[in-house]
Coordinates of C-alpha atoms and ligand atoms in Angstrom, one line a residue:
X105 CA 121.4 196.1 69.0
X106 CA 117.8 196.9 68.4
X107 CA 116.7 199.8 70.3
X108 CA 116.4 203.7 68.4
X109 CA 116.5 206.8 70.1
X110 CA 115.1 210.1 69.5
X111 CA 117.3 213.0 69.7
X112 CA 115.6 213.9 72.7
X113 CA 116.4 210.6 74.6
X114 CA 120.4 210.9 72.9
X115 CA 121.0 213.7 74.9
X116 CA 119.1 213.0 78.3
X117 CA 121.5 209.7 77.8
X118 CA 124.1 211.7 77.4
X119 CA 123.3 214.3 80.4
X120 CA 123.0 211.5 82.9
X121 CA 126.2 210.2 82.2
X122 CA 127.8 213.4 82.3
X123 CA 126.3 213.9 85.7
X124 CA 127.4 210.2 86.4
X125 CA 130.9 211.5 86.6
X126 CA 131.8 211.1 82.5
X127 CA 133.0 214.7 81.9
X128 CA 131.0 215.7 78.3
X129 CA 135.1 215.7 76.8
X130 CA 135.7 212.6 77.1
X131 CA 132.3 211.6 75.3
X132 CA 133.1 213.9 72.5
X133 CA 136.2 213.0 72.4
X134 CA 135.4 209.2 72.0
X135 CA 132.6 210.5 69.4
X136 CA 135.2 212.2 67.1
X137 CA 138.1 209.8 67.4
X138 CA 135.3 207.2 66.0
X139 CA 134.5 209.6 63.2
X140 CA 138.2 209.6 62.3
X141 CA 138.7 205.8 62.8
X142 CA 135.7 205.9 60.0
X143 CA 137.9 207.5 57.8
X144 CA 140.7 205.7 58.3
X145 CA 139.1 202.4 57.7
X146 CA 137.2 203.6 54.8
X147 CA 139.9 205.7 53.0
X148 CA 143.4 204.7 54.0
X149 CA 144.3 206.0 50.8
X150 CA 142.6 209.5 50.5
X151 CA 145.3 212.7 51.3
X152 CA 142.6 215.1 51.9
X153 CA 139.9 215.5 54.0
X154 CA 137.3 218.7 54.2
X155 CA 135.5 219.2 57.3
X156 CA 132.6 221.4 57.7
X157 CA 132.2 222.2 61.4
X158 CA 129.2 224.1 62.7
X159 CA 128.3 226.3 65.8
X160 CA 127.6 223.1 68.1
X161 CA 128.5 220.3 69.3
X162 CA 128.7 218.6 66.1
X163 CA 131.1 220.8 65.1
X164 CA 133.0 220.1 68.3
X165 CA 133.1 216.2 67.2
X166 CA 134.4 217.2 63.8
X167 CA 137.1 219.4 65.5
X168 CA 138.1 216.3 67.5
X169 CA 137.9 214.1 64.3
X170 CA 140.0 216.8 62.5
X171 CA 142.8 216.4 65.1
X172 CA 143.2 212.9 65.0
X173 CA 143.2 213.1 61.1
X174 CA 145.9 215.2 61.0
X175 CA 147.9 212.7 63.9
X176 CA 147.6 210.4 61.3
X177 CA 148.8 211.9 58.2
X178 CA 145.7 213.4 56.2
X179 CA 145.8 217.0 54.7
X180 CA 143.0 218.5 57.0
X181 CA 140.6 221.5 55.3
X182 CA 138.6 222.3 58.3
X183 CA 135.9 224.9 58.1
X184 CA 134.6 226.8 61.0
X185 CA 132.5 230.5 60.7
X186 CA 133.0 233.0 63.7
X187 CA 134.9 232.3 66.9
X188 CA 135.8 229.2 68.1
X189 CA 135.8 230.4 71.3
X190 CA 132.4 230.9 71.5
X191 CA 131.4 227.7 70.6
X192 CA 129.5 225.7 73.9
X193 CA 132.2 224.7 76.5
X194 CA 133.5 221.4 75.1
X195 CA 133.5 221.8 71.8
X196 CA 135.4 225.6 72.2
X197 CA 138.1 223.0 74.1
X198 CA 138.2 220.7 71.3
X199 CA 138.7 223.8 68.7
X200 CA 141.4 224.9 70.9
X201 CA 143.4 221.4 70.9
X202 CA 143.0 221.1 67.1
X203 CA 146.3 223.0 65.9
X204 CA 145.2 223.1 61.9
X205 CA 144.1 226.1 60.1
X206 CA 141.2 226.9 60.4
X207 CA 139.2 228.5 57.2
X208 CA 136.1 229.8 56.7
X209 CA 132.8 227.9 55.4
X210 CA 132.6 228.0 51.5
X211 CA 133.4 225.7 48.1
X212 CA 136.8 226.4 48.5
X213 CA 137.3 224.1 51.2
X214 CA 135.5 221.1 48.7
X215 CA 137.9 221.9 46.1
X216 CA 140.3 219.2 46.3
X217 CA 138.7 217.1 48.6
X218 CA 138.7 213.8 48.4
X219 CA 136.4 212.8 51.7
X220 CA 133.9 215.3 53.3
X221 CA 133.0 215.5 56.8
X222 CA 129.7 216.7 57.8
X223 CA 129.7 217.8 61.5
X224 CA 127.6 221.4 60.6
X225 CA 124.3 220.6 62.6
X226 CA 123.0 216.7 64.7
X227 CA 120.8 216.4 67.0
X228 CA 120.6 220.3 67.6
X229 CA 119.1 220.8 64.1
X230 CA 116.1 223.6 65.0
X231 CA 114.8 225.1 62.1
X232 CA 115.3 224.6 58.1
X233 CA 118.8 224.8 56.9
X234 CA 118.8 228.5 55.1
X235 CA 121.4 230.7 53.1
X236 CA 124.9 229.8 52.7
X237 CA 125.1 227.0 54.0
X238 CA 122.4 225.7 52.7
X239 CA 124.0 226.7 49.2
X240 CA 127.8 224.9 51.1
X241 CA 125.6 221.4 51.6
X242 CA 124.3 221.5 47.8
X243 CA 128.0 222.4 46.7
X244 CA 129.0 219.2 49.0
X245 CA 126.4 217.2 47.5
X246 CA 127.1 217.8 44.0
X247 CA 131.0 218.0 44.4
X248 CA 131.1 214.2 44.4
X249 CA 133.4 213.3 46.8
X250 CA 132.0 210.7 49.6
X251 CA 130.4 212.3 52.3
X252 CA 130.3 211.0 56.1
X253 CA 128.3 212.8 58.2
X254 CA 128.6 212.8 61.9
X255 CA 125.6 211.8 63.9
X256 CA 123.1 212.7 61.3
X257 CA 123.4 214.0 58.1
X258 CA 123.0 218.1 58.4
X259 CA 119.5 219.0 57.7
X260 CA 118.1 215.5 58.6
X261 CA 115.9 215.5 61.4
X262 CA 117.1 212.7 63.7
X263 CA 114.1 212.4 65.0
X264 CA 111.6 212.2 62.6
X265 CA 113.7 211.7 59.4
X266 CA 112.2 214.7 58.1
X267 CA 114.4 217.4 55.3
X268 CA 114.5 220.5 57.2
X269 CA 116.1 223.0 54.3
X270 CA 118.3 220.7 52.3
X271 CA 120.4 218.3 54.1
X272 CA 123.8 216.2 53.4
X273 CA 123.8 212.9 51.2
X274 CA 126.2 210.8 53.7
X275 CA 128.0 207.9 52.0
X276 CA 128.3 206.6 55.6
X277 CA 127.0 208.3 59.0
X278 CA 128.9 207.8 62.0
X279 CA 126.3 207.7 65.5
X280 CA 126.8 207.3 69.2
X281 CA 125.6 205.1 71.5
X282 CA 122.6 204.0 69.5
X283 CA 121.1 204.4 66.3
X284 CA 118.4 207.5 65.8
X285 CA 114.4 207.0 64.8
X286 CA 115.8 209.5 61.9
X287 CA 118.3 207.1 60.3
X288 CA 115.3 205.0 59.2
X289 CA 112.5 207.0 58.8
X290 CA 112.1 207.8 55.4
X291 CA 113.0 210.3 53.8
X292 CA 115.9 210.5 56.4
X293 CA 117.3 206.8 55.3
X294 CA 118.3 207.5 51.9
X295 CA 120.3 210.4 53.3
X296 CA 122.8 208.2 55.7
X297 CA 124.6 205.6 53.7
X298 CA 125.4 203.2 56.0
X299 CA 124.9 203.9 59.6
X300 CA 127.6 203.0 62.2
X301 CA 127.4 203.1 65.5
X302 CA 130.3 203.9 67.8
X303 CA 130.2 203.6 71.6
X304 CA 131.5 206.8 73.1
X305 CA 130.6 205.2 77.0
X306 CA 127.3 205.7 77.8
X307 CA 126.0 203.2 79.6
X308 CA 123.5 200.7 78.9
X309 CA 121.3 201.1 81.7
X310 CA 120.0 204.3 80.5
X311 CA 117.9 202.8 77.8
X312 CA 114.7 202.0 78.8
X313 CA 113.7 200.2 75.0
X314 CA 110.3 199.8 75.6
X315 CA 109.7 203.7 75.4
X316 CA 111.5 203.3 71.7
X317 CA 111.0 202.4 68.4
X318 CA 113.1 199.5 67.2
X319 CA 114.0 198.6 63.5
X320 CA 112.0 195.7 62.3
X321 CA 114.4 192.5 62.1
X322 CA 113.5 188.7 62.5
X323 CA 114.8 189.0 65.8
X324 CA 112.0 191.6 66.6
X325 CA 109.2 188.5 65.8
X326 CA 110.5 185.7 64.2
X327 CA 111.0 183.4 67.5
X328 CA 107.9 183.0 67.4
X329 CA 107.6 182.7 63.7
X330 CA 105.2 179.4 62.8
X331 CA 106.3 176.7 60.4
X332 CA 104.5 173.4 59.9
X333 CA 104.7 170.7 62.2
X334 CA 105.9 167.5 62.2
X335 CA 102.0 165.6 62.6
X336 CA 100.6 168.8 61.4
X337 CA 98.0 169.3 58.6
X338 CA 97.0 172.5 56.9
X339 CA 94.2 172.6 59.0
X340 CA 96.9 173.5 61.8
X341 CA 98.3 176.3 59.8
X342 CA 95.0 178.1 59.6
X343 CA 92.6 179.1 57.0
X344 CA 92.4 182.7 55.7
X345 CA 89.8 184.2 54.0
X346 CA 90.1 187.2 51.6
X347 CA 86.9 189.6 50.1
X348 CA 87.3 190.3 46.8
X349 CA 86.3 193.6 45.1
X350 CA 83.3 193.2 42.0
X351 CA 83.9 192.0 38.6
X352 CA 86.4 194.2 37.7
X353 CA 88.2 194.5 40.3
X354 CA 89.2 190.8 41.7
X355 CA 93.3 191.2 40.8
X356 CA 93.9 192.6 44.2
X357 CA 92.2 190.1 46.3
X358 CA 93.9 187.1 44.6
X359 CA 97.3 188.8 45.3
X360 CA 96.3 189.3 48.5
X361 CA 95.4 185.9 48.9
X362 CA 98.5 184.3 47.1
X363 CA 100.7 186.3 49.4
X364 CA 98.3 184.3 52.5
X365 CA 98.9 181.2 50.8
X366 CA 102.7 181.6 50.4
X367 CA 103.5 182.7 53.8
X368 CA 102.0 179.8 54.9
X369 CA 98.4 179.5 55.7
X370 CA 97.0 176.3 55.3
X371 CA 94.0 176.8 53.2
X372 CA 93.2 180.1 51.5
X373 CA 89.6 181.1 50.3
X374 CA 88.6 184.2 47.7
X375 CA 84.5 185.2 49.0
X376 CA 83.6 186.6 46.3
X377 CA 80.7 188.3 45.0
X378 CA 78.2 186.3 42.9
X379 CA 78.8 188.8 40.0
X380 CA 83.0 187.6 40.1
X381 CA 82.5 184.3 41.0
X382 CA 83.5 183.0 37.2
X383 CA 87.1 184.8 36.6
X384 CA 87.8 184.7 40.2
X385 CA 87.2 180.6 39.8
X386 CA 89.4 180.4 36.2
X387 CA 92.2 182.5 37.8
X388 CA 92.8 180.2 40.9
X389 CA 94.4 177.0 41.5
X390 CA 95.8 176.2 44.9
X391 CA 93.0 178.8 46.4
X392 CA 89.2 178.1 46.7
X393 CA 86.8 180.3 45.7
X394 CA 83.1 180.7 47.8
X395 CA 80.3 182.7 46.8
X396 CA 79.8 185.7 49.5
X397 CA 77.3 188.4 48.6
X398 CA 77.1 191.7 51.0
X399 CA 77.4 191.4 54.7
X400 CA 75.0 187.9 54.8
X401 CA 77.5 186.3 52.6
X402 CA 80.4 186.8 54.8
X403 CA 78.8 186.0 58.1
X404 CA 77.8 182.9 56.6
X405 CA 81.7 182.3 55.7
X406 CA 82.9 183.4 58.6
X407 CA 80.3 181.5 60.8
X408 CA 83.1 178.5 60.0
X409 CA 85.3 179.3 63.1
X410 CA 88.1 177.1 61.8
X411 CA 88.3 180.2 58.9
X412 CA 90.8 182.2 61.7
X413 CA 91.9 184.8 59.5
X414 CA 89.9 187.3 57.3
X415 CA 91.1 190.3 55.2
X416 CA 89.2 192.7 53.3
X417 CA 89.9 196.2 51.8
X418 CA 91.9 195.5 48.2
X419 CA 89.8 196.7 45.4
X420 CA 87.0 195.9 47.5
X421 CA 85.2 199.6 46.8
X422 CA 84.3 202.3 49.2
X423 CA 80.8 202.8 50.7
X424 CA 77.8 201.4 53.3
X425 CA 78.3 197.8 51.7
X426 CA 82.0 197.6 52.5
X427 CA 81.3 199.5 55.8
X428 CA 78.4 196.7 56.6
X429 CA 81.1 193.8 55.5
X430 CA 83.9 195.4 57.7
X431 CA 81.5 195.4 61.3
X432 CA 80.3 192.2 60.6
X433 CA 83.7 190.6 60.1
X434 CA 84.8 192.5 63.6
X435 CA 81.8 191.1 65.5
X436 CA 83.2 187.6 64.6
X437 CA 85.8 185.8 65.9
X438 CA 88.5 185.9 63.7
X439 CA 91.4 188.1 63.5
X440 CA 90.5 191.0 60.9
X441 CA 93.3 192.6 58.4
X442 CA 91.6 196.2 57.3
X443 CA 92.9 197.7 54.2
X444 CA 92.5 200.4 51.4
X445 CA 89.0 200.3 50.9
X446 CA 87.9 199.0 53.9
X447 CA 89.4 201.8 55.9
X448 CA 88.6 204.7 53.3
X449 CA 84.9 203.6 53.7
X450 CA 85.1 205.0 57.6
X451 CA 86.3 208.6 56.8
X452 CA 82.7 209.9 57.4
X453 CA 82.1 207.4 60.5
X454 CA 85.6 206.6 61.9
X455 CA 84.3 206.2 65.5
X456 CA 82.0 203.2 64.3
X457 CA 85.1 201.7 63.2
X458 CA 87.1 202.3 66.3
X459 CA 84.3 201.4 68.8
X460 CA 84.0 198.3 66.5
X461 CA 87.8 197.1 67.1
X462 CA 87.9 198.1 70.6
X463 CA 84.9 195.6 71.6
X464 CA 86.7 192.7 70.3
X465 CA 89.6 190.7 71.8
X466 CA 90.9 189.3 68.5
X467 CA 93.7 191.3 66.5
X468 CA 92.8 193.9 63.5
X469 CA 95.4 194.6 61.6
X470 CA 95.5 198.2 59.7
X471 CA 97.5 198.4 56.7
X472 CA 96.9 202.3 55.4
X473 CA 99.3 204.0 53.0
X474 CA 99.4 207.6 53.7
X475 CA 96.7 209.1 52.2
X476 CA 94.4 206.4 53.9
X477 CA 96.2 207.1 56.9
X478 CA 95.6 210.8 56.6
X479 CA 91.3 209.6 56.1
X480 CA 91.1 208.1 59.3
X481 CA 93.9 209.5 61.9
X482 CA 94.5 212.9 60.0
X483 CA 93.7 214.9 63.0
X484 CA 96.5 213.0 65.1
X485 CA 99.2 215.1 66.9
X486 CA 103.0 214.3 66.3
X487 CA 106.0 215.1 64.5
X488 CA 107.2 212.0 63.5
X489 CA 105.4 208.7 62.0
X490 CA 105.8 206.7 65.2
X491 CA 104.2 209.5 67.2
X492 CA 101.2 209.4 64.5
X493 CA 101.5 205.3 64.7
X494 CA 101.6 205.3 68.7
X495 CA 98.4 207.7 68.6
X496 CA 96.5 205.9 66.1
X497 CA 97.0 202.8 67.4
X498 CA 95.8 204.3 71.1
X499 CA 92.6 205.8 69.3
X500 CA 91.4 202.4 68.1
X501 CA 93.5 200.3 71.2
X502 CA 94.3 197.6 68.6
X503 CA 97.6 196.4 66.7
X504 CA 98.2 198.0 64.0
X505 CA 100.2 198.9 61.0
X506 CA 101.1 201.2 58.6
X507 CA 102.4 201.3 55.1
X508 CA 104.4 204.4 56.5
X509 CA 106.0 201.1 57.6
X510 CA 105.6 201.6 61.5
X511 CA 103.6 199.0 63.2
X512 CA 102.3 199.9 66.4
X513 CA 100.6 197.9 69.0
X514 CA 100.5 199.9 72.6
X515 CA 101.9 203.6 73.0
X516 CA 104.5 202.3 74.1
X517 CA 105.8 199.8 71.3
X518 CA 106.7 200.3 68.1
X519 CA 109.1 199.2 65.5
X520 CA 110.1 201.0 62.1
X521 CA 110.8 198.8 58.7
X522 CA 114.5 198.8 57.9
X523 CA 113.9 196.4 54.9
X524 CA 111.8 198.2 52.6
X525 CA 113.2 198.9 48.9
X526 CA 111.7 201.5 46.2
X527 CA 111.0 198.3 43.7
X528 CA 108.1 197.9 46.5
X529 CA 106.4 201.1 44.5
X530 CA 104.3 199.1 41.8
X531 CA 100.9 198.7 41.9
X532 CA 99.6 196.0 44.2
X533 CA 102.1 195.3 46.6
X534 CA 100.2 196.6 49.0
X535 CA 97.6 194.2 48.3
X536 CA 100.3 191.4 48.7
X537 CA 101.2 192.7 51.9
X538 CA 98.3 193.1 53.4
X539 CA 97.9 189.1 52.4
X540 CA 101.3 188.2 54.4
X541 CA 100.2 189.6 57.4
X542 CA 97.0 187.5 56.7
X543 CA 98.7 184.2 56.0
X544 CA 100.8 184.8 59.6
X545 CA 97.5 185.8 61.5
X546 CA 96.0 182.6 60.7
X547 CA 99.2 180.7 61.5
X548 CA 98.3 182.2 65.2
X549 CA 100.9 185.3 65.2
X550 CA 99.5 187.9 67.2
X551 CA 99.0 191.1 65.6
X552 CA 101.9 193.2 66.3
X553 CA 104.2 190.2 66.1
X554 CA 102.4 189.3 62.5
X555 CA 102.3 192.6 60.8
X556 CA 106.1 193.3 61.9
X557 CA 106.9 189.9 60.4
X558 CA 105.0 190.4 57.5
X559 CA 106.9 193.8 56.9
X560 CA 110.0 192.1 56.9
X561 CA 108.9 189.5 54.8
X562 CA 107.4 191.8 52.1
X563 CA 110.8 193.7 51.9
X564 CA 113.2 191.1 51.8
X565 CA 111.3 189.5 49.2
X566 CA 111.4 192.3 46.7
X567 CA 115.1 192.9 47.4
X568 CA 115.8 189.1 46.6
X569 CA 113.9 189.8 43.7
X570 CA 115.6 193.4 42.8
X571 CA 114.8 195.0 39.2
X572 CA 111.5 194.5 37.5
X573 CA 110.1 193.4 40.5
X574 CA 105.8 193.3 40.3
X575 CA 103.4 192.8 42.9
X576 CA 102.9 188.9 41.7
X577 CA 106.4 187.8 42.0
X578 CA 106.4 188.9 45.9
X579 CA 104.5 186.1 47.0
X580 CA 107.0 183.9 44.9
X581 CA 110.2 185.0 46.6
X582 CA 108.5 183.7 50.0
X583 CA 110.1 180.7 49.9
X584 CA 113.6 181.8 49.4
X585 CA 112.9 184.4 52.4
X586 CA 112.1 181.1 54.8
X587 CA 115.0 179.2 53.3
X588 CA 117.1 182.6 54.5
X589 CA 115.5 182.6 57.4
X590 CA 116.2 178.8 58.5
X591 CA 119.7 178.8 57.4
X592 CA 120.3 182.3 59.6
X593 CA 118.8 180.1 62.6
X594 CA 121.1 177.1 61.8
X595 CA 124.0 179.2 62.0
X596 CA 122.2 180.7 65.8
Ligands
NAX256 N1 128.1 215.9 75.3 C1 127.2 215.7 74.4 O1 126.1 216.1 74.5 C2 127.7 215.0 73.1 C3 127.3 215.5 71.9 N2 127.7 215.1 70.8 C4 127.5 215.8 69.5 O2 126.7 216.9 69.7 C5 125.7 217.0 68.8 C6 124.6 217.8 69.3 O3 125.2 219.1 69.7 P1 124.3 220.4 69.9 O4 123.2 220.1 70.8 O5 125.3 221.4 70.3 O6 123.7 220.7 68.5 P2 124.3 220.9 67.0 O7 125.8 220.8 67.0 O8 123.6 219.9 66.2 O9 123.8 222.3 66.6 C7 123.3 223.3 67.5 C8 123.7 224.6 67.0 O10 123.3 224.9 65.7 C9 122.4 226.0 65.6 N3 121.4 225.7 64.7 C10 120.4 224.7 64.7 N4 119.7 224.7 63.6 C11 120.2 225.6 62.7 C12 120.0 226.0 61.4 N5 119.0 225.4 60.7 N6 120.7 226.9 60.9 C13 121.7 227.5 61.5 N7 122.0 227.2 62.8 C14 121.3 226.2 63.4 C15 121.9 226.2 67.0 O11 121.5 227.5 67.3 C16 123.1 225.7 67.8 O12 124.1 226.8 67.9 C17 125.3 215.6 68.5 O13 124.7 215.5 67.3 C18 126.7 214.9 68.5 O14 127.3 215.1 67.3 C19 128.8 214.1 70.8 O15 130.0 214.8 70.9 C20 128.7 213.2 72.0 C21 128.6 213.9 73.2
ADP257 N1 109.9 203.8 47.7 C1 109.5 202.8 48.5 N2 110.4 202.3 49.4 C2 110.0 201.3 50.2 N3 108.8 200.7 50.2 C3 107.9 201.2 49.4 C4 108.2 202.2 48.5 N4 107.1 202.5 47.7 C5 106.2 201.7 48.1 N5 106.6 200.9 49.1 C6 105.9 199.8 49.8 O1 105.0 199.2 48.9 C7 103.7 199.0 49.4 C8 102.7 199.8 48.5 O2 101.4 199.8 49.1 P1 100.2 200.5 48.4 O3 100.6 201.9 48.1 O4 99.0 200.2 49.3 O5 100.1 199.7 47.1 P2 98.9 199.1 46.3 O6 97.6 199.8 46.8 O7 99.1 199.3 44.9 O8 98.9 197.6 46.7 C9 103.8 199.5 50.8 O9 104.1 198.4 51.7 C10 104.9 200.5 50.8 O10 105.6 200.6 52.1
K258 K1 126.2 216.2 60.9

């Protein structure tokens, strides 16, 4: 189940099937009986359960969820502020059926608690969670009991993934239907604990995927993932080429083009100034290494068309000669990977750049962290990262990717990185990534396809390497991501 929906598409989902016939009790009915058969599987064994209930729907579910709870044996602790009859129509019946006490919001009810449920605020979140219970979701947070969280953690935009306030840190997080853009967006992720998704009968049909986000997976572009062939020769699997930065700065553009190399391009070349040309040669092995000096040197390169592939941006430095490089690498034919310096050398002249991409038919390939994003698309509109994706990648009309880790390739596709891990934040990997997506663009990936892949690729490897993880042992988990990969597709 790959599609994401925004909170906005959750409830026209769940408007047309009320209007199909499904009366809104029955959904939330199904949505808090899930919530409770959470708990049940996860805590057989706990006696008491606190739940927080606020003035929505949300609180509806956990009024639900508290019912069947109690059915089944738990001490319930259910807190509610004001009158329950003046909660929206189905949740006001779901107060009415739950025959508990009802207390008010505050620490007492975290006391003894050995499981919390969060159903204070989902998809109706609206402004920044303030005051008391803001203080109540700290007091949760630090009581240390597991928290599950009902459709979104409270204070978690499930849209954009944003903190609006403070917000709940979910153990678990119990969703309808389909997952939310929220549960994966940073910071939103590391606020849900594992996400589970219950179907409350909505149907299917409603979906219309291509207007959502989906979270990266090898099923998103690995069927079309290229391994070598039988009679092939590395000529087959493409040859990449990589710009490297002056003569003290050449680390990044061999990491970039290791990570080409071991995701599997056939032959992998450092152009490198004349300055770098020595330690560039003593530092490589499998990788050749060809003099390129300013925008001459790399036409000359790139006049080659069996070089496929060309990334440059890593270390490279920021100014006209980079800007030069960049324009004459578009006008080419091969497909382009733009990174770090290469984009930050357009802030003052982004138009050039996008005019640049859009006369081509090969793919570019962005990789920007945020601030580089911010250079070139900070005047996008859009609350969430995949709005600012889908509008960057309209301004320049070409794949492209983000280290915000949404590639984008129309307005109308996009797909959010579910792999990522915080070992990822050492200096370089970026560089390596930006090398993978180069090493699948010369194996004839298209861009979007590529840079999603390459995503994947980059995370999985640093969580098969896990603790003490640095940018030059990505490249060298590559081949334990393929094995992964194969024996997943052996097992269909
Ligand atoms: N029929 C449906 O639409 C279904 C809805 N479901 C549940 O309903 C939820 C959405 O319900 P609602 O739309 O009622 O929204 P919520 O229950 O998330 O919250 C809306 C209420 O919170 C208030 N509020 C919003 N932000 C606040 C803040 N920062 N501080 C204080 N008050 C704030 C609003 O004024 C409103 O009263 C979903 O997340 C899901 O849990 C499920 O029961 C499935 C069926
Ligand atoms: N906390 C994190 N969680 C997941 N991924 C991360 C985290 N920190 C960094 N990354 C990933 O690591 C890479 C870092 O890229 P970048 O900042 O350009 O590094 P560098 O310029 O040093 O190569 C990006 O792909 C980013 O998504
Ligand atoms: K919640």
């Amino acid at each position: 189940m790959h599609e994401l929906l925004t909170a906005e598409e959750m409830g026209r989902a769940d408007r047309i099937t009320i209007e199909g016939g499904v009366p809104g009790a029955v959904l939330m009915e199904n949505a808090g009986r899930g919530v409770a058969d959470e708990i049940s599987a996860r805590f057989p064994d706990a006696s008491t359960v606190a739940l927080l209930c606020g003035p929505g729907n949300n609180g509806g579910d956990g009024f639900v969820a508290a019912r069947h709870l109690l059915e089944r044996g738990y001490r319930v602790r259910l807190g509610f502020d004001g009158d329950p009859a003046k909660l929206p129509a189905d949740a006001a019946h779901m107060a009415a059926r739950f025959k508990g006490a009802v207390g008010p919001l505050g620490p007492d009810l975290l006391a003894d608690a050995e499981v919390i449920v969060d159903g204070l605020f989902g998809a109706g979140l609206a402004r920044p969670i303030e005051g008391k219970l803001a203080a109540l979701i700290d007091q949760a947070n630090e009581c240390g009991a597991p928290i599950i969280a009902i459709d979104v953690p409270s204070g978690i935009d499930g849209t954009t993934g944003a903190v609006r306030g403070t917000a709940i840190g979910a153990s678990a997080t119990v969703t309808f239907f389909r997952r939310k853009s929220g549960h994966l967006l940073l910071p939103g992720r590391l606020y849900c604990g594992a996400v589970r998704v219950v179907d409350i009968g909505i149907p299917a049909p409603f979906l219309k995927p291509s207007l959502t986000p989906s979270p990266m997976s090898p099923a998103c572009g690995f069927p079309r993932f290229p391994g070598p062939r039988r009679r092939g020769t590395k000529y087959l699997r493409g040859h990449a080429l990589v710009a490297s930065g002056p003569m003290d700065a050449t680390g990044a553009a061999r990491l970039a083009a290791r990570g080409a190399l071991r995701a599997g391009a056939g032959l992998v070349t450092v152009a490198s100034p004349r300055n770098a040309l020595a330690v560039n040669a003593a530092q490589l092995t499998a990788i050749m290494v060809r003099e390129a000096d300013g925008p001459q040197g790399i036409a000359a390169l790139l006049a080659d068309p069996r070089k496929n592939a060309f990334l440059i941006g890593p270390a490279h430095g920021v100014g006209e000669e980079t800007r030069a490089m960049v324009l004459v690498a578009l006008k080419a034919g091969p497909a382009v990977v733009l990174d770090a310096d290469a984009l930050t050398s357009f802030a003052d002249d982004k138009e050039a750049l996008f005019e640049a991409i859009r006369a081509r038919e090969a793919p570019v390939v962005m990789t920007p962290h945020e601030g580089e994003f911010a250079r070139l698309f900070g005047d996008v509109a859009g609350d969430s990262k995949v709005e600012k994706a889908r509008a960057a990648a309209s301004r320049a009309a070409r794949p492209w990717c983000s280290k915000a880790r949404i590639p984008s390739r129309r307005r109308t596709q996009a797909v959010i990185d579910a792999n990522g891990t915080p070992w990822l934040a050492t200096a370089g990997s970026g560089d390596v990534l930006g090398g993978m997506v180069l090493g699948l663009l010369a194996q004839g990936m298209s861009g979007f396809l590529g840079a999603s892949a390459a995503v994947w690729m980059h995370g999985q490897a640093a969580r098969i390497f896990g603790p003490g993880l640095i940018a030059e042992d990505l490249p060298e988990m590559l081949p334990q991501v393929f094995r992964g990969l194969e024996r997943d597709r052996a097992q269909g």
